[in-house]
PDB file of C-alpha atoms in Angstrom:
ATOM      1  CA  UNK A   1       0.000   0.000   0.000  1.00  0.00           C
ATOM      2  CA  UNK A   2       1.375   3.302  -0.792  1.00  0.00           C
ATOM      3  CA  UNK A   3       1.503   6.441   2.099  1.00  0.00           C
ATOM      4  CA  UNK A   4       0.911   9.751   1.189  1.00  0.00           C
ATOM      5  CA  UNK A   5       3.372  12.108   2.179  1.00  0.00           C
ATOM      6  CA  UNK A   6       1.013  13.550   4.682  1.00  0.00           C
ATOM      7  CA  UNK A   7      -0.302  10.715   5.665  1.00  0.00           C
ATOM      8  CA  UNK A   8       0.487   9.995   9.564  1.00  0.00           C
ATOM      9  CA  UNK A   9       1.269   6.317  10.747  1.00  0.00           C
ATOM     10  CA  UNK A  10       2.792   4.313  13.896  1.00  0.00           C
ATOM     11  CA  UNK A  11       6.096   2.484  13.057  1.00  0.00           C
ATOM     12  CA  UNK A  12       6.968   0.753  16.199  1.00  0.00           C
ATOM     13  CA  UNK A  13      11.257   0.848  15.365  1.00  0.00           C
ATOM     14  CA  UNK A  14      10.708   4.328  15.571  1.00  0.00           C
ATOM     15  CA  UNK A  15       9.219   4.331  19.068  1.00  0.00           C
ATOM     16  CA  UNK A  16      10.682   6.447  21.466  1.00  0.00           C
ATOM     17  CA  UNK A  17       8.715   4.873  24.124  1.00  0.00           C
ATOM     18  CA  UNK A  18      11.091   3.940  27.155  1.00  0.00           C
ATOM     19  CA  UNK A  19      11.468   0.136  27.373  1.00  0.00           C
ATOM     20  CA  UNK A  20      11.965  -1.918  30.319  1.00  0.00           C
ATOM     21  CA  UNK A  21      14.245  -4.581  30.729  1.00  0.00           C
ATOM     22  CA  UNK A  22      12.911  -8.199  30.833  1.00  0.00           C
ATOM     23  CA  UNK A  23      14.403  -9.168  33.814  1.00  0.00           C
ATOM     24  CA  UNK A  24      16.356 -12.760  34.432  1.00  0.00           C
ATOM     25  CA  UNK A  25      17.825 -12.653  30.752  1.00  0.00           C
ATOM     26  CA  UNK A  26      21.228 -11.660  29.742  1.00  0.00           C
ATOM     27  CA  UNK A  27      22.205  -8.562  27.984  1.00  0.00           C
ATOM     28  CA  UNK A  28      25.568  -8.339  26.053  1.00  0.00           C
ATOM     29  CA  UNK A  29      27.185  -5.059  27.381  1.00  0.00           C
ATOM     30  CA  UNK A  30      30.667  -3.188  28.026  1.00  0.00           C
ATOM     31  CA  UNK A  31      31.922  -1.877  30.966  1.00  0.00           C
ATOM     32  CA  UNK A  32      31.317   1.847  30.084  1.00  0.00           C
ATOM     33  CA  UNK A  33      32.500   3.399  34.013  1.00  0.00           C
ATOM     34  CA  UNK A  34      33.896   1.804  36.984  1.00  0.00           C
ATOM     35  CA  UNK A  35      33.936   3.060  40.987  1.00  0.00           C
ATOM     36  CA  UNK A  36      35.736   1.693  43.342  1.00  0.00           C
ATOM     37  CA  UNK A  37      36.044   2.008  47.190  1.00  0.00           C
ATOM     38  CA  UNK A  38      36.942   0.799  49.984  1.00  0.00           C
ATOM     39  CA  UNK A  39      34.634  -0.788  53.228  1.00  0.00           C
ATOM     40  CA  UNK A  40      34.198  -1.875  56.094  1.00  0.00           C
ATOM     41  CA  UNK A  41      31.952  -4.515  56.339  1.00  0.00           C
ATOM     42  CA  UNK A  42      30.205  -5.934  59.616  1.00  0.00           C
ATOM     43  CA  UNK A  43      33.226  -3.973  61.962  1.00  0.00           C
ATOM     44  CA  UNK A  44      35.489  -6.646  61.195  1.00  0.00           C
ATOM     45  CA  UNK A  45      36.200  -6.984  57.540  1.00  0.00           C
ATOM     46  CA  UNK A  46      37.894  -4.547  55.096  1.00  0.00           C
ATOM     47  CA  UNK A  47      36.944  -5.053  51.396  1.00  0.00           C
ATOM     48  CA  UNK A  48      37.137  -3.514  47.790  1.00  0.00           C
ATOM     49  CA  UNK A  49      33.504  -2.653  46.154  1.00  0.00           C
ATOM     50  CA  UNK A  50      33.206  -2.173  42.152  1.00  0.00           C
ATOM     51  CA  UNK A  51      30.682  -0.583  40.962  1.00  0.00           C
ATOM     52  CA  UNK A  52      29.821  -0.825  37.190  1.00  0.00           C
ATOM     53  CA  UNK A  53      28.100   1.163  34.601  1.00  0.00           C
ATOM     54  CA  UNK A  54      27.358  -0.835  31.385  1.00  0.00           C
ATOM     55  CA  UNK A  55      26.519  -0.026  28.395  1.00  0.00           C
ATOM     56  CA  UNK A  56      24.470  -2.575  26.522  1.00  0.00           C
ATOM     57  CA  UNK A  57      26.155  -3.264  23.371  1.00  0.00           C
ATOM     58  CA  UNK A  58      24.933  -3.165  19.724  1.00  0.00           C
ATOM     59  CA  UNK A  59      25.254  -7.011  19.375  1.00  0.00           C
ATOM     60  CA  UNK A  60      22.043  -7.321  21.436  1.00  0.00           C
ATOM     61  CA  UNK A  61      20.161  -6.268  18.137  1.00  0.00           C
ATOM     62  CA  UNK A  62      20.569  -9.940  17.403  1.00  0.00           C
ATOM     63  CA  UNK A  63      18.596 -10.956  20.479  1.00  0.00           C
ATOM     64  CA  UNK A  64      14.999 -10.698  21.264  1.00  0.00           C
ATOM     65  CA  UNK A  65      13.233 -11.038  24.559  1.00  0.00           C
ATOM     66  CA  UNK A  66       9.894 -12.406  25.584  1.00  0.00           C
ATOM     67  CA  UNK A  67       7.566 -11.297  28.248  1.00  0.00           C
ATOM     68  CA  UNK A  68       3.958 -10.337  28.955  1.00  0.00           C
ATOM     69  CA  UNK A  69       2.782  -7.171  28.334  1.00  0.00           C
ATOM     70  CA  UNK A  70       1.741  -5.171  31.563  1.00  0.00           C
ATOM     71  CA  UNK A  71      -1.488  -3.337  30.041  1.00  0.00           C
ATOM     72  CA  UNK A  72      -2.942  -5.791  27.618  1.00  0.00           C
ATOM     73  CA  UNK A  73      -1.390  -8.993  29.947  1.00  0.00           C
ATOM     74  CA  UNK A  74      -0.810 -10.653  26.503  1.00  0.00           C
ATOM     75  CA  UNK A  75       2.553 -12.509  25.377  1.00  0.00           C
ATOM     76  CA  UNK A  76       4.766 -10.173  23.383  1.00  0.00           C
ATOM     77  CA  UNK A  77       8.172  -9.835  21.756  1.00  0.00           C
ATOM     78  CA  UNK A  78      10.865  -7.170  22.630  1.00  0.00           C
ATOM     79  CA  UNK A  79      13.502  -7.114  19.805  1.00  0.00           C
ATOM     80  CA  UNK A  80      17.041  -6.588  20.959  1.00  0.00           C
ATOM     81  CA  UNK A  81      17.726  -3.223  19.190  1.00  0.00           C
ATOM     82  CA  UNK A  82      15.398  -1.250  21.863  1.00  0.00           C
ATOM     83  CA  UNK A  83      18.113  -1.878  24.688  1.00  0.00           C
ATOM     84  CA  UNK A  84      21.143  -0.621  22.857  1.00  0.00           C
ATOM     85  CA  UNK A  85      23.387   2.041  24.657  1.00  0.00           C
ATOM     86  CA  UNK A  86      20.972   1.736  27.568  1.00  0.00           C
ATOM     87  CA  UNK A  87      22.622   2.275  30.823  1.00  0.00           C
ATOM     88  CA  UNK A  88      22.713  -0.719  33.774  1.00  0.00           C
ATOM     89  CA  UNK A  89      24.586  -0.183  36.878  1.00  0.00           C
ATOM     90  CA  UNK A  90      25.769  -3.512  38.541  1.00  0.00           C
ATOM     91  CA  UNK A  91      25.393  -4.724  42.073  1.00  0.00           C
ATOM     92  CA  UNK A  92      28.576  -3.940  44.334  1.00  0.00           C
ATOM     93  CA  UNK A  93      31.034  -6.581  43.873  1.00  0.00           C
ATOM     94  CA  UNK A  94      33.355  -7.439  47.078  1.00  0.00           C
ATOM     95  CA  UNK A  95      36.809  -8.320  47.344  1.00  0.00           C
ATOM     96  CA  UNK A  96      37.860  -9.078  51.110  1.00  0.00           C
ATOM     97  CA  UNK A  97      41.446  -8.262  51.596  1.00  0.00           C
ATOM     98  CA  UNK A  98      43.841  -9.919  53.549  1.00  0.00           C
ATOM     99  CA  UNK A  99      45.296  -7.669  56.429  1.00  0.00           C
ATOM    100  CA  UNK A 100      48.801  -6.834  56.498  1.00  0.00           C
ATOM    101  CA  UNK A 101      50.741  -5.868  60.032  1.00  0.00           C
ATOM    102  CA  UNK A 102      49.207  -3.610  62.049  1.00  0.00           C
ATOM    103  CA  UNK A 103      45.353  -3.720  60.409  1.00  0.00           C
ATOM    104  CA  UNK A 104      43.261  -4.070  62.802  1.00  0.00           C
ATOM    105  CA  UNK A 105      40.701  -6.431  60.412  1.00  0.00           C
ATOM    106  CA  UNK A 106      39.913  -9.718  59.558  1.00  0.00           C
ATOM    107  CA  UNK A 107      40.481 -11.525  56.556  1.00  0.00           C
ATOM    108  CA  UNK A 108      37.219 -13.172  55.015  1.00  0.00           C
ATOM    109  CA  UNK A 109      38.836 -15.032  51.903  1.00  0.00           C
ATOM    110  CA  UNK A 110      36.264 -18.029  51.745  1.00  0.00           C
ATOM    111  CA  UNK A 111      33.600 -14.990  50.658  1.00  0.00           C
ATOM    112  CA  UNK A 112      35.687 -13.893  48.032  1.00  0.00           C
ATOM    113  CA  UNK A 113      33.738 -16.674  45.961  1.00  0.00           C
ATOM    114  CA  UNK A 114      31.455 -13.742  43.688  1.00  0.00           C
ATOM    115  CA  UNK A 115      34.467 -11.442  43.154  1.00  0.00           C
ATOM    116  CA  UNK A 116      36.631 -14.586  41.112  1.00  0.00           C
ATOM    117  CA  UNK A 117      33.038 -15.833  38.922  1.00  0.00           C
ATOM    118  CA  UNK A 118      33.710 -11.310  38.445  1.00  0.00           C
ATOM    119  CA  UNK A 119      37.339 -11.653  37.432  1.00  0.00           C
ATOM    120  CA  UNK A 120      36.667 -15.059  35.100  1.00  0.00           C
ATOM    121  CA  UNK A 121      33.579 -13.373  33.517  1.00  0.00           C
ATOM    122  CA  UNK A 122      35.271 -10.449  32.466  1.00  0.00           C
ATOM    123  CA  UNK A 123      37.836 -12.471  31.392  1.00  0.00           C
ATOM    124  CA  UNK A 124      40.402 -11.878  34.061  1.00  0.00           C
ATOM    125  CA  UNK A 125      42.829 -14.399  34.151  1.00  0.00           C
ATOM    126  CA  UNK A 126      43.925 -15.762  38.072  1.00  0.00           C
ATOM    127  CA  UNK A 127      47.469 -16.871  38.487  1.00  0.00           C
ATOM    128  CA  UNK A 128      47.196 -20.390  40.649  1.00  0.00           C
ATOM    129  CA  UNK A 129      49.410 -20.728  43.658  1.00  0.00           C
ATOM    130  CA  UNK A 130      50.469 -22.219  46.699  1.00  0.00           C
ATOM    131  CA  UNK A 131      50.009 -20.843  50.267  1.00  0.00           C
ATOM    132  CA  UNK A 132      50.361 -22.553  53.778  1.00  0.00           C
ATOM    133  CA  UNK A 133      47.020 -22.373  55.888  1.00  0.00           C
ATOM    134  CA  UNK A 134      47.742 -23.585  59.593  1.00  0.00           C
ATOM    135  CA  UNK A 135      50.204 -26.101  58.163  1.00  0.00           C
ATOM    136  CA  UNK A 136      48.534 -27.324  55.382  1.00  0.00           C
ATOM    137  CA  UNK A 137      49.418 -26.561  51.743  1.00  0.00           C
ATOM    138  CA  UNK A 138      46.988 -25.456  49.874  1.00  0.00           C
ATOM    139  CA  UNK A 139      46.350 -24.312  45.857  1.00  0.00           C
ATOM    140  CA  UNK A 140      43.989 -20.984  45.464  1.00  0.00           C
ATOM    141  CA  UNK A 141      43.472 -18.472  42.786  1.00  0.00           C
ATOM    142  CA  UNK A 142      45.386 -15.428  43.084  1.00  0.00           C
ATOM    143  CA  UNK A 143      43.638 -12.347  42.955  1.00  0.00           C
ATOM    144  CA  UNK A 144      44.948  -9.038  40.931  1.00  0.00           C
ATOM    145  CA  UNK A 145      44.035  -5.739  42.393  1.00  0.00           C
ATOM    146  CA  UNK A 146      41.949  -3.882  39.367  1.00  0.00           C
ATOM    147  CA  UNK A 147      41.347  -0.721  38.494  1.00  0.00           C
ATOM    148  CA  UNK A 148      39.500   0.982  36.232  1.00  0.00           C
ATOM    149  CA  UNK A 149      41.932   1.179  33.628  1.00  0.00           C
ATOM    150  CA  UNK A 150      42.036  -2.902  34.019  1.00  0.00           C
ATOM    151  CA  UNK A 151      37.788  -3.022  33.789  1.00  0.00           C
ATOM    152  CA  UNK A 152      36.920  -0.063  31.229  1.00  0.00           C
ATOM    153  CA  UNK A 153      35.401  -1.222  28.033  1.00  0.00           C
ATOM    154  CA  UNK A 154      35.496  -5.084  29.167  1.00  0.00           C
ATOM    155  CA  UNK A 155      32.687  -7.133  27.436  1.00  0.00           C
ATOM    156  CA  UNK A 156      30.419  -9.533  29.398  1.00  0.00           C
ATOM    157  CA  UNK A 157      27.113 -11.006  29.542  1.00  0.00           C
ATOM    158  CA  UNK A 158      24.742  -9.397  32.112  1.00  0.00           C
ATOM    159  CA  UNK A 159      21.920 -10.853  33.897  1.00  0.00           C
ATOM    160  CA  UNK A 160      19.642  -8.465  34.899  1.00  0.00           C
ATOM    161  CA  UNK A 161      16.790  -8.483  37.639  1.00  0.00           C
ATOM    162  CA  UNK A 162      15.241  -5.974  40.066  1.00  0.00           C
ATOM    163  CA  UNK A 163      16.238  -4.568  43.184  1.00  0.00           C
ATOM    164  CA  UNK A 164      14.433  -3.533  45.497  1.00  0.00           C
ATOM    165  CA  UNK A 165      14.798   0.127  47.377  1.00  0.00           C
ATOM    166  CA  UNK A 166      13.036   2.661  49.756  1.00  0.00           C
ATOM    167  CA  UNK A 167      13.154   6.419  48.811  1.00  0.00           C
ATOM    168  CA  UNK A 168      13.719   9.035  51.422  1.00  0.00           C
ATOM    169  CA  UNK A 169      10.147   9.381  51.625  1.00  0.00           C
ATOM    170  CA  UNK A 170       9.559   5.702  52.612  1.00  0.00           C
ATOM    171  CA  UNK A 171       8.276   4.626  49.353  1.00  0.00           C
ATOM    172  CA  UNK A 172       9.323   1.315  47.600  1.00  0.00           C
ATOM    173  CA  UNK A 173      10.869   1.238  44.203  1.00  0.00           C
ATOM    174  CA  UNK A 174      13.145  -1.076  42.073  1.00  0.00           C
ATOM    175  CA  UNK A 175      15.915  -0.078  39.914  1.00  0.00           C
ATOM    176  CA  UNK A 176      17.293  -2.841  37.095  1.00  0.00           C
ATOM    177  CA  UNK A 177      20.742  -4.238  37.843  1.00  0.00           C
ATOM    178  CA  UNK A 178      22.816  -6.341  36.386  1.00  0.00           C
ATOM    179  CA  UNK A 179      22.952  -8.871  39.579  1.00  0.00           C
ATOM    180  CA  UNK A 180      26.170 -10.643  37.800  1.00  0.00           C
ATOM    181  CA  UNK A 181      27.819 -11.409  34.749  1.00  0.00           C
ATOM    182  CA  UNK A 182      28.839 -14.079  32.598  1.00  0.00           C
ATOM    183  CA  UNK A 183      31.889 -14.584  30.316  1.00  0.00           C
ATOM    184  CA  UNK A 184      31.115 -12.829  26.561  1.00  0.00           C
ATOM    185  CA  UNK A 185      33.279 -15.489  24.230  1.00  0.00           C
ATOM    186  CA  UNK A 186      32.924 -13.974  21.092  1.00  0.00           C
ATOM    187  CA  UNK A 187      32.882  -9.593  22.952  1.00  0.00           C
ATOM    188  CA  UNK A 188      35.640  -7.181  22.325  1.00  0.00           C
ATOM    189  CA  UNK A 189      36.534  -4.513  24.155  1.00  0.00           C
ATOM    190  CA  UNK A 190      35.412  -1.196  23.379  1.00  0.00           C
ATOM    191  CA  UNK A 191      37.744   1.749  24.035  1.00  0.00           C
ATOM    192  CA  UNK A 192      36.136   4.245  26.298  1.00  0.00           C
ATOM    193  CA  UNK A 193      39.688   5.675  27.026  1.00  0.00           C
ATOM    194  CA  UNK A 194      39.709   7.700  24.168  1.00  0.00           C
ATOM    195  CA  UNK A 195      36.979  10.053  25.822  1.00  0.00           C
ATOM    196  CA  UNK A 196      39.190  11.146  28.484  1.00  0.00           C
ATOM    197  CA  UNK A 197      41.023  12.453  26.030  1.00  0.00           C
ATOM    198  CA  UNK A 198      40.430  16.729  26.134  1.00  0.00           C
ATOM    199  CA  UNK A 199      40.974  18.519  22.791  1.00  0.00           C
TER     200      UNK A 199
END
């Protein structure tokens, strides 16, 4: 059928309708900002958080995602291209450290299980090594320290669900994360370095 030029019409590519993520499904992104502090956690251990900002990545055009729609409650079909340079934060992502003379904290190493599946998915690789524990000799993964410089533009496969928040007024709300991520085979990085760069 042919449109006349003046002719008005609804082409749903074009939407600029904000889209919500369908949660529990995984979103190819890079690692588009990184923060980075240190804790205390419970009084008694010391730990590194990261923080990520992600940027889903243009490969997720080849995706689609399923889900119900909220008003009509019918079965419908998001296509990948409507999540592409969104923005996702992550969930904070602990590593305990391991005090050194004259800290006055504890080291928590068996929780450091979430922060190596973190290094692995992003494709850090973790030097194996030897280390006496109350006279037994034991092999563990050796963690690097990262930075941002180590993290920025790093692809990975984000699962993303909601979390749960109160406001300052006492009202509940959710934000999307991305509660964890698995390894991207086929990503590359993306250089995000080059916009530090004044001219």
């Amino acid at each position: 059928m042919d449109l006349l030029n003046d002719v008005g019409y609804f082409d749903p590519a074009q939407s600029t309708k904000p889209v919500s993520f369908v949660t529990k499904q995984l979103y190819p992104v890079h690692v588009k900002d990184v923060s980075i502090k240190e804790v205390m956690v419970k009084g008694k251990y010391k730990a590194k958080v990261y923080n990520l900002t992600c940027e889903v990545a243009n490969e997720c055009s080849n995706n689609s995602y399923d889900t119900i729609d909220q008003k009509t409650k019918q079965p419908t079909t998001i296509p990948g291209s409507s999540y592409v340079g969104k923005e996702l934060k992550s969930k904070g992502f602990f590593m305990f450290l391991n005090p050194q003379p004259g800290d006055d904290f504890q080291a928590n190493n068996g929780a450091n299980e979430s922060y190596l599946a973190f290094c692995e998915s992003l494709g850090v690789e973790l030097k194996e090594v030897e280390i006496e524990i109350d006279g037994e000799t034991r092999k563990v993964k050796q963690f690097p320290i990262l930075d941002k410089d180590n993290i920025l533009g790093k692809p990975a496969l984000a699962y993303v669900d909601k979390e749960a928040w109160t406001d300052s007024d006492g009202n509940k709300r959710f934000s999307y994360k991305a509660k964890w991520f698995n390894k991207w085979e086929d990503g590359v990085m993306k250089d995000y370095h080059s916009d530090d760069i004044p001219f």
